[in-house]
PDB file of N, CA and C in Angstrom:
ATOM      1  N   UNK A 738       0.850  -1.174   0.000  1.00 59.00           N
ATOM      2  CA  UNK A 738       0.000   0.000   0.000  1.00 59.00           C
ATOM      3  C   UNK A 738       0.895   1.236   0.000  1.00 59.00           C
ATOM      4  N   UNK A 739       0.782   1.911  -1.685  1.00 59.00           N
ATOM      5  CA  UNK A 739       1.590   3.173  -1.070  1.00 59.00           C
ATOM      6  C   UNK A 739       0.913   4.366  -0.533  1.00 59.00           C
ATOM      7  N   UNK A 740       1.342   5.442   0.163  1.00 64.00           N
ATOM      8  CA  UNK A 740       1.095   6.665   0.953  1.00 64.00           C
ATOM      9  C   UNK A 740      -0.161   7.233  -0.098  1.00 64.00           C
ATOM     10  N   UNK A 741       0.239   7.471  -1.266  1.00 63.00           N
ATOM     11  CA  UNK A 741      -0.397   8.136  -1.822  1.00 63.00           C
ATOM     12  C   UNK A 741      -2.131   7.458  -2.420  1.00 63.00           C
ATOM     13  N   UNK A 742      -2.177   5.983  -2.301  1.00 76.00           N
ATOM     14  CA  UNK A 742      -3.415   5.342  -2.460  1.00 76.00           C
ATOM     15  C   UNK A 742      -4.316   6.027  -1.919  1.00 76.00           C
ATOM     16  N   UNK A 743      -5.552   6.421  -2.834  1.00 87.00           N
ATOM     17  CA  UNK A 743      -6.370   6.835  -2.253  1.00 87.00           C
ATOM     18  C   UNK A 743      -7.715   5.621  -1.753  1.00 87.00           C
ATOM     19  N   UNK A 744      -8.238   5.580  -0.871  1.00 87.00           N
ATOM     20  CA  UNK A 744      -9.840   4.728  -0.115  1.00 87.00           C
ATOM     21  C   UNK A 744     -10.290   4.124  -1.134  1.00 87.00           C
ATOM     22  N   UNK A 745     -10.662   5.539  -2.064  1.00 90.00           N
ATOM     23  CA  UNK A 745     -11.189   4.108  -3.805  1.00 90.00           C
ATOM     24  C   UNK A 745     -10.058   3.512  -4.353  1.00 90.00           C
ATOM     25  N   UNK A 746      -9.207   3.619  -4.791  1.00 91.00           N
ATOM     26  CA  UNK A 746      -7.992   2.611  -5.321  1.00 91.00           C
ATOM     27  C   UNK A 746      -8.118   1.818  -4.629  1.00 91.00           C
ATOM     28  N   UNK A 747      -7.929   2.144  -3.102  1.00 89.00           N
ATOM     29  CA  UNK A 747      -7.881   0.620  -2.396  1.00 89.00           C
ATOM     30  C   UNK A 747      -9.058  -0.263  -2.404  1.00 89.00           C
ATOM     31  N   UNK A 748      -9.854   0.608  -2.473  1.00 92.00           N
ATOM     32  CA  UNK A 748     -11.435  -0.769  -2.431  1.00 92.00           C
ATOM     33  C   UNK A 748     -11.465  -0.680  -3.765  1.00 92.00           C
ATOM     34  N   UNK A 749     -10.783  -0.486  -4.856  1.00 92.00           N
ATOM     35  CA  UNK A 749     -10.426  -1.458  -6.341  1.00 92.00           C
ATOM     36  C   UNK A 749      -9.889  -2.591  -5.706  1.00 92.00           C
ATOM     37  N   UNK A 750      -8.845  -2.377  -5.473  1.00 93.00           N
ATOM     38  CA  UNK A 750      -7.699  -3.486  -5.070  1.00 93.00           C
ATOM     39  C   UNK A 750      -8.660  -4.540  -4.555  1.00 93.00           C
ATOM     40  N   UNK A 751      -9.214  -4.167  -3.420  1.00 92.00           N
ATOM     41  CA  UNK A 751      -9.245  -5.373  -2.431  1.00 92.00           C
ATOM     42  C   UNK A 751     -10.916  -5.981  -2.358  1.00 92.00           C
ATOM     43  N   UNK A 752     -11.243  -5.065  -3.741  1.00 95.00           N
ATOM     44  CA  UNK A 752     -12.638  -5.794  -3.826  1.00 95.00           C
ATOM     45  C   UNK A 752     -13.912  -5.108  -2.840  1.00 95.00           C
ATOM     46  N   UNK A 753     -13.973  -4.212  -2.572  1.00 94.00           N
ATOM     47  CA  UNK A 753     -14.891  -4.080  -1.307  1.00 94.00           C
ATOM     48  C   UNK A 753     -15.094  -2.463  -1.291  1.00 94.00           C
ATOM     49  N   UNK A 754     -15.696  -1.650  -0.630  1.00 93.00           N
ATOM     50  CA  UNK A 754     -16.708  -0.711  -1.012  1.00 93.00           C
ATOM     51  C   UNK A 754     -15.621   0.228  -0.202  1.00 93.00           C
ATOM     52  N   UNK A 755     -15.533   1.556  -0.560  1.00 90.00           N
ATOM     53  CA  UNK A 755     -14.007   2.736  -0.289  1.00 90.00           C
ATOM     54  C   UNK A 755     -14.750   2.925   1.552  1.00 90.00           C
ATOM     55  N   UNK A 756     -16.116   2.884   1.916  1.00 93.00           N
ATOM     56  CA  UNK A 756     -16.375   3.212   3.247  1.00 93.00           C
ATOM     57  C   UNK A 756     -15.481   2.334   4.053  1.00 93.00           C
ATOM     58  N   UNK A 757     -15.642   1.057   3.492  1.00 92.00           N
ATOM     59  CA  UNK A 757     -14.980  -0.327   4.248  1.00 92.00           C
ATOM     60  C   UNK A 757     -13.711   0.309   4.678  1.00 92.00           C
ATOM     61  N   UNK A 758     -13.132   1.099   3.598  1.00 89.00           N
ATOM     62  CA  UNK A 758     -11.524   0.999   3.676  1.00 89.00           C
ATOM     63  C   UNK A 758     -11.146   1.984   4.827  1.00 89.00           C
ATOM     64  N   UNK A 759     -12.037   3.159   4.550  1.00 89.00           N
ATOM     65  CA  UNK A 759     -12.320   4.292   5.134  1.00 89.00           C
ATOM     66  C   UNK A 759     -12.261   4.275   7.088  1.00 89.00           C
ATOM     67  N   UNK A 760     -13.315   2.864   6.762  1.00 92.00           N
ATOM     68  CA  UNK A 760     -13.854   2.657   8.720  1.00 92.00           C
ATOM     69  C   UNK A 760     -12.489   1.703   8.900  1.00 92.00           C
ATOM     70  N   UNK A 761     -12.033   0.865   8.212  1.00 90.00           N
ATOM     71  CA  UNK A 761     -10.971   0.016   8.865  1.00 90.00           C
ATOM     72  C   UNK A 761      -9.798   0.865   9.641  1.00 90.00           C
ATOM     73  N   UNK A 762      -9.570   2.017   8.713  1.00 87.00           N
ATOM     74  CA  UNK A 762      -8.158   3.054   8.985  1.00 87.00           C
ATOM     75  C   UNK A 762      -8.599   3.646  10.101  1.00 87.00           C
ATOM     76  N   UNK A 763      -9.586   4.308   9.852  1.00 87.00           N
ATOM     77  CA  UNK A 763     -10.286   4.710  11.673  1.00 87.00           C
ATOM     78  C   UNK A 763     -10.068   3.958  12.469  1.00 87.00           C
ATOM     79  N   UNK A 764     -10.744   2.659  12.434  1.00 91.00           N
ATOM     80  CA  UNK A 764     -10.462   1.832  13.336  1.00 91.00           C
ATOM     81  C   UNK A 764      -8.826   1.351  14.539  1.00 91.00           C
ATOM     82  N   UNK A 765      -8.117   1.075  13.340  1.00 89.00           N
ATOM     83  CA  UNK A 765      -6.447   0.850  13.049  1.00 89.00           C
ATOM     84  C   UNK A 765      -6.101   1.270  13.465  1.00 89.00           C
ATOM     85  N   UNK A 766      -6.109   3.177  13.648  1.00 86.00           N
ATOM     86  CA  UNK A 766      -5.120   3.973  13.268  1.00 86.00           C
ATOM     87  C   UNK A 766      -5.596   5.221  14.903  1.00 86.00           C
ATOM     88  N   UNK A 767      -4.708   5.115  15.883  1.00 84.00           N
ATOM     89  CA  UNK A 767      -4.676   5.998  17.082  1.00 84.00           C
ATOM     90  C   UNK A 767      -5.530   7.376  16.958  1.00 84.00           C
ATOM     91  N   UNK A 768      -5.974   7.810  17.796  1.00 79.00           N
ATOM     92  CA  UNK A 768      -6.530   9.413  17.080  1.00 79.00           C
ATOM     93  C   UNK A 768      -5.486  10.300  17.297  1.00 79.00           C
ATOM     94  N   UNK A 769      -4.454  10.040  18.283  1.00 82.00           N
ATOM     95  CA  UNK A 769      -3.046  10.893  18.488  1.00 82.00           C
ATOM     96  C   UNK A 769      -2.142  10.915  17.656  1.00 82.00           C
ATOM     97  N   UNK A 770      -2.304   9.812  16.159  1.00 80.00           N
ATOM     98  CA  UNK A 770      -1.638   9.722  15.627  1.00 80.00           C
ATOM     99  C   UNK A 770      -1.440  10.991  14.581  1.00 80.00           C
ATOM    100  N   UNK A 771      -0.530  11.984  13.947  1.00 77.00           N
ATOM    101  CA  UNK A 771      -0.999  12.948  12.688  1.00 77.00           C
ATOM    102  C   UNK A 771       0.437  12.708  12.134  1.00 77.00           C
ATOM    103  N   UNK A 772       0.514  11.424  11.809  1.00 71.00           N
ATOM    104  CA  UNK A 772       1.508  11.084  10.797  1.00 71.00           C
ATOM    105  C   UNK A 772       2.849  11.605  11.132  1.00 71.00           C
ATOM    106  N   UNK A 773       3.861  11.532  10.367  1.00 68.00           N
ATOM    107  CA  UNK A 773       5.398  11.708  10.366  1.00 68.00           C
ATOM    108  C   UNK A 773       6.344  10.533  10.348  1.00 68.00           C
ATOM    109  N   UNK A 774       7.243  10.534  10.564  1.00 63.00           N
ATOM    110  CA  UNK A 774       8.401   9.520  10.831  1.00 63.00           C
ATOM    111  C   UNK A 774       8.488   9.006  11.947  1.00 63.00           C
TER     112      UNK A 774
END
């Protein structure tokens, strides 16, 4: 998955609807998190 994929590319990829992709990363992803190295 690169950085720049956007929610619909990825629910091309993986078969499944861009909300799916959308709620998984929410899910996943800390709310303290705002990216960097």
């Amino acid at each position: 998955m690169a950085e720049a994929d956007s929610f619909s590319q990825l629910s091309r990829t993986f078969g499944c609807l861009h909300l799916t992709i959308s709620r998984e990363i929410k899910l996943h992803i800390p709310n303290n998190f705002h990216g960097g190295y």
